[in-house]
Amino acid sequence: MKIKQLSGAGGAEITEINLASADDRDIVEIQTALGKFLVVTFPDQDFDDTALAQFTARLGSFGNEPFLEGEATHPHVVAVVKEADETKRLNFGGNWHSDWSFLETPPSFTLLHARELPPFGGDTLFANQILAYEALSVGMRQLLEKMQAVHSARRPYGPQSNLSNKSHLRSMKIKTGPEALAEILQPVVRRHQASGRNALYVNKGYTIRFADMTEEESAGLLEYLYQHAIRPEFTIRVVWRTNMLTIWDNRAVQHFAINDYDGFRRELRRTTVMGERPIPA
Ligand code: SIN
């Protein structure tokens, strides 16, 4: 396996490995690389849905996919698609977020495999939330470590959301509804179960307010943290190639799918790995 770091904030491209025939030692090496780089890409992995599901299962149990319907033959595999004629429309994942942070046990890892790409654009940005946390002042870290925040799926998937009228993401099997109004408390700073390092754990997609505060009272500090969390020096950019697989650690990065390829089709397939209940700092 050859590992090349992608940016100062982490990320790595791993070559000279065929994931479909990876042995147990390879899996340990991949897990180690994920722990170090948080986002890893594997070019030239000719996966169909069965191979993607089989490889995912080597990293842990499948995660839950609320609001998304999987493929009929592979219920854990979700198609992420935007058609060429879906112009001036939202894309899936086009907001900074950590996957399903409104669940009691959000996924540890997400896997995304590129099937069809636009001739330019459609990159995915990641932001290292361990670096973001470590760059805060001691006083701010001490304050945030004691705090919890309310997360919910209501903005993207609630009954009043942009996705509920089907004019956006029409090529994806998305279910919106009142169940998206459920709220859960998560630590504002999350300790990574494997590395023990702390990461900022609020995101613009799903965080609603701080615990025991109103949305209005929370807005100023949350907005500061959202901007701080995505400072350029914390980011990693994945430039896709067909048949590339990317895996990221949702406990330590946020991500954002750039919607800059109107007029072209983009399709990837996605799975997740079940994570644990977030542990406070
Ligand atoms: C996602 O948020 O999982 C989608 C990312 C992408 O399509 O680049």
PDB file of C-alpha atoms and ligand atoms in Angstrom:
ATOM      1  CA  MET A   1       0.000   0.000   0.000  1.00  0.00           C
ATOM      2  CA  LYS A   2       1.326   3.422  -0.896  1.00  0.00           C
ATOM      3  CA  ILE A   3       0.006   6.351   1.183  1.00  0.00           C
ATOM      4  CA  LYS A   4       0.242   9.972   0.046  1.00  0.00           C
ATOM      5  CA  GLN A   5      -1.064  12.746   2.308  1.00  0.00           C
ATOM      6  CA  LEU A   6      -3.485  15.115   0.559  1.00  0.00           C
ATOM      7  CA  SER A   7      -3.240  18.307   2.606  1.00  0.00           C
ATOM      8  CA  GLY A   8      -1.843  19.791   5.800  1.00  0.00           C
ATOM      9  CA  ALA A   9      -5.115  18.993   7.576  1.00  0.00           C
ATOM     10  CA  GLY A  10      -4.923  15.300   6.669  1.00  0.00           C
ATOM     11  CA  GLY A  11      -6.576  13.150   4.058  1.00  0.00           C
ATOM     12  CA  ALA A  12      -4.595  10.503   2.180  1.00  0.00           C
ATOM     13  CA  GLU A  13      -4.681   8.791  -1.171  1.00  0.00           C
ATOM     14  CA  ILE A  14      -3.945   5.085  -0.861  1.00  0.00           C
ATOM     15  CA  THR A  15      -2.798   3.192  -3.950  1.00  0.00           C
ATOM     16  CA  GLU A  16      -1.329  -0.224  -4.746  1.00  0.00           C
ATOM     17  CA  ILE A  17      -4.186  -2.068  -3.043  1.00  0.00           C
ATOM     18  CA  ASN A  18      -7.156  -3.926  -4.476  1.00  0.00           C
ATOM     19  CA  LEU A  19      -9.805  -3.527  -1.768  1.00  0.00           C
ATOM     20  CA  ALA A  20     -11.936  -6.382  -3.072  1.00  0.00           C
ATOM     21  CA  SER A  21      -9.158  -8.812  -2.148  1.00  0.00           C
ATOM     22  CA  ALA A  22      -7.816  -7.010   0.949  1.00  0.00           C
ATOM     23  CA  ASP A  23      -6.675  -9.351   3.708  1.00  0.00           C
ATOM     24  CA  ASP A  24      -7.057  -8.763   7.448  1.00  0.00           C
ATOM     25  CA  ARG A  25      -3.626  -7.082   7.679  1.00  0.00           C
ATOM     26  CA  ASP A  26      -4.656  -4.652   4.934  1.00  0.00           C
ATOM     27  CA  ILE A  27      -7.855  -3.816   6.846  1.00  0.00           C
ATOM     28  CA  VAL A  28      -5.831  -3.040   9.986  1.00  0.00           C
ATOM     29  CA  GLU A  29      -3.517  -0.824   7.915  1.00  0.00           C
ATOM     30  CA  ILE A  30      -6.521   0.988   6.411  1.00  0.00           C
ATOM     31  CA  GLN A  31      -8.009   1.522   9.879  1.00  0.00           C
ATOM     32  CA  THR A  32      -4.680   2.917  11.067  1.00  0.00           C
ATOM     33  CA  ALA A  33      -4.550   5.280   8.075  1.00  0.00           C
ATOM     34  CA  LEU A  34      -8.126   6.395   8.778  1.00  0.00           C
ATOM     35  CA  GLY A  35      -7.186   7.119  12.385  1.00  0.00           C
ATOM     36  CA  LYS A  36      -4.243   9.234  11.242  1.00  0.00           C
ATOM     37  CA  PHE A  37      -5.620  10.979   8.130  1.00  0.00           C
ATOM     38  CA  LEU A  38      -9.426  10.917   8.867  1.00  0.00           C
ATOM     39  CA  VAL A  39     -10.261  10.835   5.135  1.00  0.00           C
ATOM     40  CA  VAL A  40      -8.784   8.221   2.793  1.00  0.00           C
ATOM     41  CA  THR A  41      -9.306   7.793  -0.937  1.00  0.00           C
ATOM     42  CA  PHE A  42      -8.654   4.684  -3.000  1.00  0.00           C
ATOM     43  CA  PRO A  43      -8.524   5.302  -6.767  1.00  0.00           C
ATOM     44  CA  ASP A  44      -9.328   2.534  -9.262  1.00  0.00           C
ATOM     45  CA  GLN A  45     -11.592   0.317  -7.182  1.00  0.00           C
ATOM     46  CA  ASP A  46     -13.982  -1.291  -9.645  1.00  0.00           C
ATOM     47  CA  PHE A  47     -16.790  -1.910  -7.131  1.00  0.00           C
ATOM     48  CA  ASP A  48     -20.373  -2.858  -7.889  1.00  0.00           C
ATOM     49  CA  ASP A  49     -22.946  -2.582  -5.066  1.00  0.00           C
ATOM     50  CA  THR A  50     -22.194  -6.100  -3.820  1.00  0.00           C
ATOM     51  CA  ALA A  51     -18.454  -5.387  -3.566  1.00  0.00           C
ATOM     52  CA  LEU A  52     -19.133  -2.062  -1.833  1.00  0.00           C
ATOM     53  CA  ALA A  53     -21.452  -3.714   0.706  1.00  0.00           C
ATOM     54  CA  GLN A  54     -18.970  -6.554   1.291  1.00  0.00           C
ATOM     55  CA  PHE A  55     -16.070  -4.169   1.845  1.00  0.00           C
ATOM     56  CA  THR A  56     -18.167  -1.967   4.178  1.00  0.00           C
ATOM     57  CA  ALA A  57     -19.002  -5.007   6.307  1.00  0.00           C
ATOM     58  CA  ARG A  58     -15.272  -5.548   6.905  1.00  0.00           C
ATOM     59  CA  LEU A  59     -15.145  -2.217   8.764  1.00  0.00           C
ATOM     60  CA  GLY A  60     -18.115  -2.931  11.084  1.00  0.00           C
ATOM     61  CA  SER A  61     -21.906  -3.311  11.076  1.00  0.00           C
ATOM     62  CA  PHE A  62     -23.940  -1.237   8.650  1.00  0.00           C
ATOM     63  CA  GLY A  63     -25.212   2.097   9.953  1.00  0.00           C
ATOM     64  CA  ASN A  64     -28.855   3.200   9.790  1.00  0.00           C
ATOM     65  CA  GLU A  65     -29.925   5.383   6.855  1.00  0.00           C
ATOM     66  CA  PRO A  66     -32.839   7.522   8.057  1.00  0.00           C
ATOM     67  CA  PHE A  67     -34.734   9.480   5.359  1.00  0.00           C
ATOM     68  CA  LEU A  68     -32.945   7.646   2.536  1.00  0.00           C
ATOM     69  CA  GLU A  69     -34.062   4.488   0.798  1.00  0.00           C
ATOM     70  CA  GLY A  70     -31.348   2.047  -0.199  1.00  0.00           C
ATOM     71  CA  GLU A  71     -31.160   0.151  -3.464  1.00  0.00           C
ATOM     72  CA  ALA A  72     -33.777  -2.616  -3.851  1.00  0.00           C
ATOM     73  CA  THR A  73     -31.111  -5.325  -4.152  1.00  0.00           C
ATOM     74  CA  HIS A  74     -28.731  -3.780  -1.593  1.00  0.00           C
ATOM     75  CA  PRO A  75     -30.727  -1.977   1.110  1.00  0.00           C
ATOM     76  CA  HIS A  76     -27.576  -0.610   2.798  1.00  0.00           C
ATOM     77  CA  VAL A  77     -26.329   0.998  -0.407  1.00  0.00           C
ATOM     78  CA  VAL A  78     -27.729   4.445  -1.203  1.00  0.00           C
ATOM     79  CA  ALA A  79     -27.467   6.091  -4.643  1.00  0.00           C
ATOM     80  CA  VAL A  80     -26.332   9.736  -4.428  1.00  0.00           C
ATOM     81  CA  VAL A  81     -27.444  11.171  -7.769  1.00  0.00           C
ATOM     82  CA  LYS A  82     -27.947  14.537  -9.408  1.00  0.00           C
ATOM     83  CA  GLU A  83     -29.107  14.405 -13.028  1.00  0.00           C
ATOM     84  CA  ALA A  84     -27.863  16.747 -15.751  1.00  0.00           C
ATOM     85  CA  ASP A  85     -31.267  18.443 -15.992  1.00  0.00           C
ATOM     86  CA  GLU A  86     -31.491  19.153 -12.239  1.00  0.00           C
ATOM     87  CA  THR A  87     -30.149  22.656 -12.689  1.00  0.00           C
ATOM     88  CA  LYS A  88     -30.527  25.396 -10.061  1.00  0.00           C
ATOM     89  CA  ARG A  89     -31.415  22.686  -7.542  1.00  0.00           C
ATOM     90  CA  LEU A  90     -29.990  21.646  -4.183  1.00  0.00           C
ATOM     91  CA  ASN A  91     -27.576  18.717  -4.165  1.00  0.00           C
ATOM     92  CA  PHE A  92     -27.325  16.008  -1.522  1.00  0.00           C
ATOM     93  CA  GLY A  93     -24.788  16.935   1.158  1.00  0.00           C
ATOM     94  CA  GLY A  94     -24.383  20.521  -0.046  1.00  0.00           C
ATOM     95  CA  ASN A  95     -24.145  21.954   3.456  1.00  0.00           C
ATOM     96  CA  TRP A  96     -21.436  21.448   6.080  1.00  0.00           C
ATOM     97  CA  HIS A  97     -22.447  18.470   8.201  1.00  0.00           C
ATOM     98  CA  SER A  98     -21.318  15.342   9.988  1.00  0.00           C
ATOM     99  CA  ASP A  99     -23.414  12.396   8.853  1.00  0.00           C
ATOM    100  CA  TRP A 100     -26.602  11.794  10.825  1.00  0.00           C
ATOM    101  CA  SER A 101     -25.379  13.661  13.924  1.00  0.00           C
ATOM    102  CA  PHE A 102     -29.041  13.731  15.059  1.00  0.00           C
ATOM    103  CA  LEU A 103     -28.982   9.950  15.681  1.00  0.00           C
ATOM    104  CA  GLU A 104     -28.211   8.430  19.054  1.00  0.00           C
ATOM    105  CA  THR A 105     -25.422   6.446  17.400  1.00  0.00           C
ATOM    106  CA  PRO A 106     -24.284   8.367  14.312  1.00  0.00           C
ATOM    107  CA  PRO A 107     -22.160   6.446  11.797  1.00  0.00           C
ATOM    108  CA  SER A 108     -18.437   6.246  12.539  1.00  0.00           C
ATOM    109  CA  PHE A 109     -17.468   5.957   8.872  1.00  0.00           C
ATOM    110  CA  THR A 110     -19.104   6.798   5.567  1.00  0.00           C
ATOM    111  CA  LEU A 111     -17.960   5.173   2.317  1.00  0.00           C
ATOM    112  CA  LEU A 112     -18.648   6.823  -1.043  1.00  0.00           C
ATOM    113  CA  HIS A 113     -17.842   5.227  -4.394  1.00  0.00           C
ATOM    114  CA  ALA A 114     -17.808   7.318  -7.588  1.00  0.00           C
ATOM    115  CA  ARG A 115     -19.726   5.834 -10.531  1.00  0.00           C
ATOM    116  CA  GLU A 116     -20.293   8.744 -12.916  1.00  0.00           C
ATOM    117  CA  LEU A 117     -18.764  12.191 -12.615  1.00  0.00           C
ATOM    118  CA  PRO A 118     -19.120  15.573 -14.279  1.00  0.00           C
ATOM    119  CA  PRO A 119     -16.160  16.626 -16.469  1.00  0.00           C
ATOM    120  CA  PHE A 120     -15.253  19.223 -13.819  1.00  0.00           C
ATOM    121  CA  GLY A 121     -16.428  20.105 -10.326  1.00  0.00           C
ATOM    122  CA  GLY A 122     -18.427  17.952  -7.909  1.00  0.00           C
ATOM    123  CA  ASP A 123     -15.510  17.728  -5.450  1.00  0.00           C
ATOM    124  CA  THR A 124     -16.135  17.041  -1.761  1.00  0.00           C
ATOM    125  CA  LEU A 125     -14.621  19.199   0.971  1.00  0.00           C
ATOM    126  CA  PHE A 126     -13.793  17.923   4.440  1.00  0.00           C
ATOM    127  CA  ALA A 127     -12.847  19.883   7.558  1.00  0.00           C
ATOM    128  CA  ASN A 128     -10.761  18.364  10.351  1.00  0.00           C
ATOM    129  CA  GLN A 129     -12.652  19.023  13.597  1.00  0.00           C
ATOM    130  CA  ILE A 130      -9.804  17.883  15.835  1.00  0.00           C
ATOM    131  CA  LEU A 131      -7.633  20.680  14.422  1.00  0.00           C
ATOM    132  CA  ALA A 132     -10.583  23.081  14.728  1.00  0.00           C
ATOM    133  CA  TYR A 133     -10.996  22.213  18.411  1.00  0.00           C
ATOM    134  CA  GLU A 134      -7.274  22.391  19.147  1.00  0.00           C
ATOM    135  CA  ALA A 135      -7.007  25.859  17.549  1.00  0.00           C
ATOM    136  CA  LEU A 136      -9.509  27.361  20.008  1.00  0.00           C
ATOM    137  CA  SER A 137      -8.312  29.242  23.081  1.00  0.00           C
ATOM    138  CA  VAL A 138      -8.076  27.390  26.409  1.00  0.00           C
ATOM    139  CA  GLY A 139     -10.993  29.436  27.732  1.00  0.00           C
ATOM    140  CA  MET A 140     -13.242  28.610  24.792  1.00  0.00           C
ATOM    141  CA  ARG A 141     -12.306  24.916  24.918  1.00  0.00           C
ATOM    142  CA  GLN A 142     -13.099  24.772  28.637  1.00  0.00           C
ATOM    143  CA  LEU A 143     -16.466  26.447  28.048  1.00  0.00           C
ATOM    144  CA  LEU A 144     -17.445  24.192  25.126  1.00  0.00           C
ATOM    145  CA  GLU A 145     -16.335  20.982  26.833  1.00  0.00           C
ATOM    146  CA  LYS A 146     -19.100  21.462  29.412  1.00  0.00           C
ATOM    147  CA  MET A 147     -21.808  22.153  26.826  1.00  0.00           C
ATOM    148  CA  GLN A 148     -24.305  20.057  24.911  1.00  0.00           C
ATOM    149  CA  ALA A 149     -26.194  20.946  21.740  1.00  0.00           C
ATOM    150  CA  VAL A 150     -29.551  19.883  20.320  1.00  0.00           C
ATOM    151  CA  HIS A 151     -29.325  18.179  16.912  1.00  0.00           C
ATOM    152  CA  SER A 152     -32.256  17.402  14.622  1.00  0.00           C
ATOM    153  CA  ALA A 153     -32.933  16.433  10.992  1.00  0.00           C
ATOM    154  CA  ARG A 154     -35.765  18.944  10.748  1.00  0.00           C
ATOM    155  CA  ARG A 155     -34.102  21.534   8.474  1.00  0.00           C
ATOM    156  CA  PRO A 156     -33.330  19.176   5.575  1.00  0.00           C
ATOM    157  CA  TYR A 157     -35.907  16.420   6.210  1.00  0.00           C
ATOM    158  CA  GLY A 158     -38.796  17.985   8.172  1.00  0.00           C
ATOM    159  CA  PRO A 159     -42.308  18.525   6.772  1.00  0.00           C
ATOM    160  CA  GLN A 160     -41.523  22.189   5.908  1.00  0.00           C
ATOM    161  CA  SER A 161     -38.094  21.510   4.398  1.00  0.00           C
ATOM    162  CA  ASN A 162     -36.874  22.344   0.909  1.00  0.00           C
ATOM    163  CA  LEU A 163     -36.784  18.643   0.118  1.00  0.00           C
ATOM    164  CA  SER A 164     -40.404  18.012   1.095  1.00  0.00           C
ATOM    165  CA  ASN A 165     -41.905  19.479  -2.090  1.00  0.00           C
ATOM    166  CA  LYS A 166     -39.802  17.164  -4.317  1.00  0.00           C
ATOM    167  CA  SER A 167     -38.487  19.975  -6.516  1.00  0.00           C
ATOM    168  CA  HIS A 168     -34.998  19.250  -5.142  1.00  0.00           C
ATOM    169  CA  LEU A 169     -33.127  15.920  -5.163  1.00  0.00           C
ATOM    170  CA  ARG A 170     -35.864  14.325  -7.252  1.00  0.00           C
ATOM    171  CA  SER A 171     -33.417  11.643  -8.436  1.00  0.00           C
ATOM    172  CA  MET A 172     -32.806  10.416  -4.908  1.00  0.00           C
ATOM    173  CA  LYS A 173     -35.076   8.212  -2.822  1.00  0.00           C
ATOM    174  CA  ILE A 174     -35.634  10.628   0.077  1.00  0.00           C
ATOM    175  CA  LYS A 175     -38.416  10.472   2.662  1.00  0.00           C
ATOM    176  CA  THR A 176     -39.212  13.648   4.581  1.00  0.00           C
ATOM    177  CA  GLY A 177     -41.717  13.790   7.437  1.00  0.00           C
ATOM    178  CA  PRO A 178     -42.550  14.626  11.037  1.00  0.00           C
ATOM    179  CA  GLU A 179     -40.099  12.050  12.420  1.00  0.00           C
ATOM    180  CA  ALA A 180     -37.386  14.532  11.375  1.00  0.00           C
ATOM    181  CA  LEU A 181     -38.595  16.855  14.158  1.00  0.00           C
ATOM    182  CA  ALA A 182     -37.103  14.588  16.842  1.00  0.00           C
ATOM    183  CA  GLU A 183     -34.278  16.180  18.849  1.00  0.00           C
ATOM    184  CA  ILE A 184     -31.240  14.693  20.525  1.00  0.00           C
ATOM    185  CA  LEU A 185     -28.526  16.100  22.770  1.00  0.00           C
ATOM    186  CA  GLN A 186     -24.917  15.694  21.697  1.00  0.00           C
ATOM    187  CA  PRO A 187     -21.716  16.902  23.365  1.00  0.00           C
ATOM    188  CA  VAL A 188     -20.347  20.088  21.747  1.00  0.00           C
ATOM    189  CA  VAL A 189     -16.866  18.575  22.044  1.00  0.00           C
ATOM    190  CA  ARG A 190     -16.642  14.882  21.302  1.00  0.00           C
ATOM    191  CA  ARG A 191     -13.843  12.571  22.402  1.00  0.00           C
ATOM    192  CA  HIS A 192     -12.805  10.169  19.665  1.00  0.00           C
ATOM    193  CA  GLN A 193     -13.320   6.635  20.927  1.00  0.00           C
ATOM    194  CA  ALA A 194     -10.217   5.238  19.211  1.00  0.00           C
ATOM    195  CA  SER A 195      -7.665   8.066  19.475  1.00  0.00           C
ATOM    196  CA  GLY A 196      -8.959   9.805  22.608  1.00  0.00           C
ATOM    197  CA  ARG A 197      -8.541  13.176  20.852  1.00  0.00           C
ATOM    198  CA  ASN A 198     -11.242  15.818  21.190  1.00  0.00           C
ATOM    199  CA  ALA A 199     -13.117  17.211  18.184  1.00  0.00           C
ATOM    200  CA  LEU A 200     -15.632  19.997  17.750  1.00  0.00           C
ATOM    201  CA  TYR A 201     -19.044  18.396  17.152  1.00  0.00           C
ATOM    202  CA  VAL A 202     -21.526  21.025  15.958  1.00  0.00           C
ATOM    203  CA  ASN A 203     -22.552  21.456  12.332  1.00  0.00           C
ATOM    204  CA  LYS A 204     -24.708  23.798  10.309  1.00  0.00           C
ATOM    205  CA  GLY A 205     -26.772  20.975   8.809  1.00  0.00           C
ATOM    206  CA  TYR A 206     -28.157  19.434  11.981  1.00  0.00           C
ATOM    207  CA  THR A 207     -27.280  21.489  15.074  1.00  0.00           C
ATOM    208  CA  ILE A 208     -30.262  23.584  16.203  1.00  0.00           C
ATOM    209  CA  ARG A 209     -29.240  25.272  19.498  1.00  0.00           C
ATOM    210  CA  PHE A 210     -27.287  24.742  22.701  1.00  0.00           C
ATOM    211  CA  ALA A 211     -28.972  22.744  25.471  1.00  0.00           C
ATOM    212  CA  ASP A 212     -31.068  24.919  27.820  1.00  0.00           C
ATOM    213  CA  MET A 213     -30.822  27.935  25.495  1.00  0.00           C
ATOM    214  CA  THR A 214     -33.073  29.360  22.809  1.00  0.00           C
ATOM    215  CA  GLU A 215     -32.114  29.297  19.144  1.00  0.00           C
ATOM    216  CA  GLU A 216     -31.705  33.059  19.262  1.00  0.00           C
ATOM    217  CA  GLU A 217     -29.363  32.899  22.258  1.00  0.00           C
ATOM    218  CA  SER A 218     -27.319  30.113  20.638  1.00  0.00           C
ATOM    219  CA  ALA A 219     -27.037  31.636  17.170  1.00  0.00           C
ATOM    220  CA  GLY A 220     -24.042  33.947  17.736  1.00  0.00           C
ATOM    221  CA  LEU A 221     -21.679  31.371  19.223  1.00  0.00           C
ATOM    222  CA  LEU A 222     -22.865  28.619  16.878  1.00  0.00           C
ATOM    223  CA  GLU A 223     -22.257  30.798  13.838  1.00  0.00           C
ATOM    224  CA  TYR A 224     -18.768  31.631  15.154  1.00  0.00           C
ATOM    225  CA  LEU A 225     -18.031  27.909  15.558  1.00  0.00           C
ATOM    226  CA  TYR A 226     -19.405  27.016  12.098  1.00  0.00           C
ATOM    227  CA  GLN A 227     -17.084  29.577  10.489  1.00  0.00           C
ATOM    228  CA  HIS A 228     -14.119  28.608  12.672  1.00  0.00           C
ATOM    229  CA  ALA A 229     -14.661  24.883  11.962  1.00  0.00           C
ATOM    230  CA  ILE A 230     -14.165  25.271   8.213  1.00  0.00           C
ATOM    231  CA  ARG A 231     -11.126  27.560   8.169  1.00  0.00           C
ATOM    232  CA  PRO A 232      -9.118  26.775   5.005  1.00  0.00           C
ATOM    233  CA  GLU A 233      -6.189  25.307   6.936  1.00  0.00           C
ATOM    234  CA  PHE A 234      -8.501  22.657   8.450  1.00  0.00           C
ATOM    235  CA  THR A 235      -9.809  21.474   5.066  1.00  0.00           C
ATOM    236  CA  ILE A 236      -9.090  18.551   2.773  1.00  0.00           C
ATOM    237  CA  ARG A 237     -10.433  18.488  -0.792  1.00  0.00           C
ATOM    238  CA  VAL A 238     -11.277  15.232  -2.519  1.00  0.00           C
ATOM    239  CA  VAL A 239     -11.183  15.515  -6.316  1.00  0.00           C
ATOM    240  CA  TRP A 240     -13.100  12.493  -7.525  1.00  0.00           C
ATOM    241  CA  ARG A 241     -12.195  10.087 -10.303  1.00  0.00           C
ATOM    242  CA  THR A 242     -14.506   7.380 -11.579  1.00  0.00           C
ATOM    243  CA  ASN A 243     -14.174   4.225  -9.439  1.00  0.00           C
ATOM    244  CA  MET A 244     -12.569   6.086  -6.549  1.00  0.00           C
ATOM    245  CA  LEU A 245     -13.712   5.058  -3.064  1.00  0.00           C
ATOM    246  CA  THR A 246     -13.461   7.586  -0.233  1.00  0.00           C
ATOM    247  CA  ILE A 247     -13.927   6.743   3.449  1.00  0.00           C
ATOM    248  CA  TRP A 248     -14.188   9.373   6.171  1.00  0.00           C
ATOM    249  CA  ASP A 249     -14.522   9.439   9.935  1.00  0.00           C
ATOM    250  CA  ASN A 250     -17.660  11.386  10.899  1.00  0.00           C
ATOM    251  CA  ARG A 251     -16.453  11.621  14.495  1.00  0.00           C
ATOM    252  CA  ALA A 252     -13.636  13.906  13.448  1.00  0.00           C
ATOM    253  CA  VAL A 253     -14.569  15.602  10.156  1.00  0.00           C
ATOM    254  CA  GLN A 254     -17.450  17.539   8.648  1.00  0.00           C
ATOM    255  CA  HIS A 255     -17.992  17.499   4.888  1.00  0.00           C
ATOM    256  CA  PHE A 256     -19.612  19.484   2.094  1.00  0.00           C
ATOM    257  CA  ALA A 257     -20.491  18.337  -1.447  1.00  0.00           C
ATOM    258  CA  ILE A 258     -19.813  21.198  -3.881  1.00  0.00           C
ATOM    259  CA  ASN A 259     -22.728  21.894  -6.228  1.00  0.00           C
ATOM    260  CA  ASP A 260     -20.862  23.405  -9.180  1.00  0.00           C
ATOM    261  CA  TYR A 261     -21.635  21.086 -12.119  1.00  0.00           C
ATOM    262  CA  ASP A 262     -25.094  22.066 -13.349  1.00  0.00           C
ATOM    263  CA  GLY A 263     -25.834  20.434 -16.697  1.00  0.00           C
ATOM    264  CA  PHE A 264     -23.836  17.267 -15.907  1.00  0.00           C
ATOM    265  CA  ARG A 265     -24.751  14.007 -14.196  1.00  0.00           C
ATOM    266  CA  ARG A 266     -23.020  12.863 -10.995  1.00  0.00           C
ATOM    267  CA  GLU A 267     -23.658   9.495  -9.330  1.00  0.00           C
ATOM    268  CA  LEU A 268     -21.965   7.873  -6.356  1.00  0.00           C
ATOM    269  CA  ARG A 269     -22.953   5.008  -4.058  1.00  0.00           C
ATOM    270  CA  ARG A 270     -22.828   5.381  -0.314  1.00  0.00           C
ATOM    271  CA  THR A 271     -22.776   3.128   2.754  1.00  0.00           C
ATOM    272  CA  THR A 272     -22.150   3.830   6.423  1.00  0.00           C
ATOM    273  CA  VAL A 273     -20.661   1.952   9.367  1.00  0.00           C
ATOM    274  CA  MET A 274     -22.473   1.969  12.707  1.00  0.00           C
ATOM    275  CA  GLY A 275     -20.799   4.226  15.264  1.00  0.00           C
ATOM    276  CA  GLU A 276     -21.111   4.646  19.018  1.00  0.00           C
ATOM    277  CA  ARG A 277     -22.963   7.079  21.282  1.00  0.00           C
ATOM    278  CA  PRO A 278     -20.802  10.257  21.160  1.00  0.00           C
ATOM    279  CA  ILE A 279     -18.585  10.541  24.250  1.00  0.00           C
ATOM    280  CA  PRO A 280     -18.083  14.021  25.739  1.00  0.00           C
ATOM    281  CA  ALA A 281     -14.558  15.487  26.105  1.00  0.00           C
TER     282      ALA A 281
HETATM  283  C1  SIN B   1     -22.700  13.141   1.409  1.00  0.00           C
HETATM  284  O1  SIN B   1     -22.893  14.122   2.110  1.00  0.00           O
HETATM  285  O2  SIN B   1     -22.646  12.010   1.857  1.00  0.00           O
HETATM  286  C2  SIN B   1     -22.477  13.321  -0.088  1.00  0.00           C
HETATM  287  C3  SIN B   1     -21.122  13.782  -0.401  1.00  0.00           C
HETATM  288  C4  SIN B   1     -20.907  13.931  -1.874  1.00  0.00           C
HETATM  289  O3  SIN B   1     -21.806  13.630  -2.680  1.00  0.00           O
HETATM  290  O4  SIN B   1     -19.813  14.362  -2.258  1.00  0.00           O
END
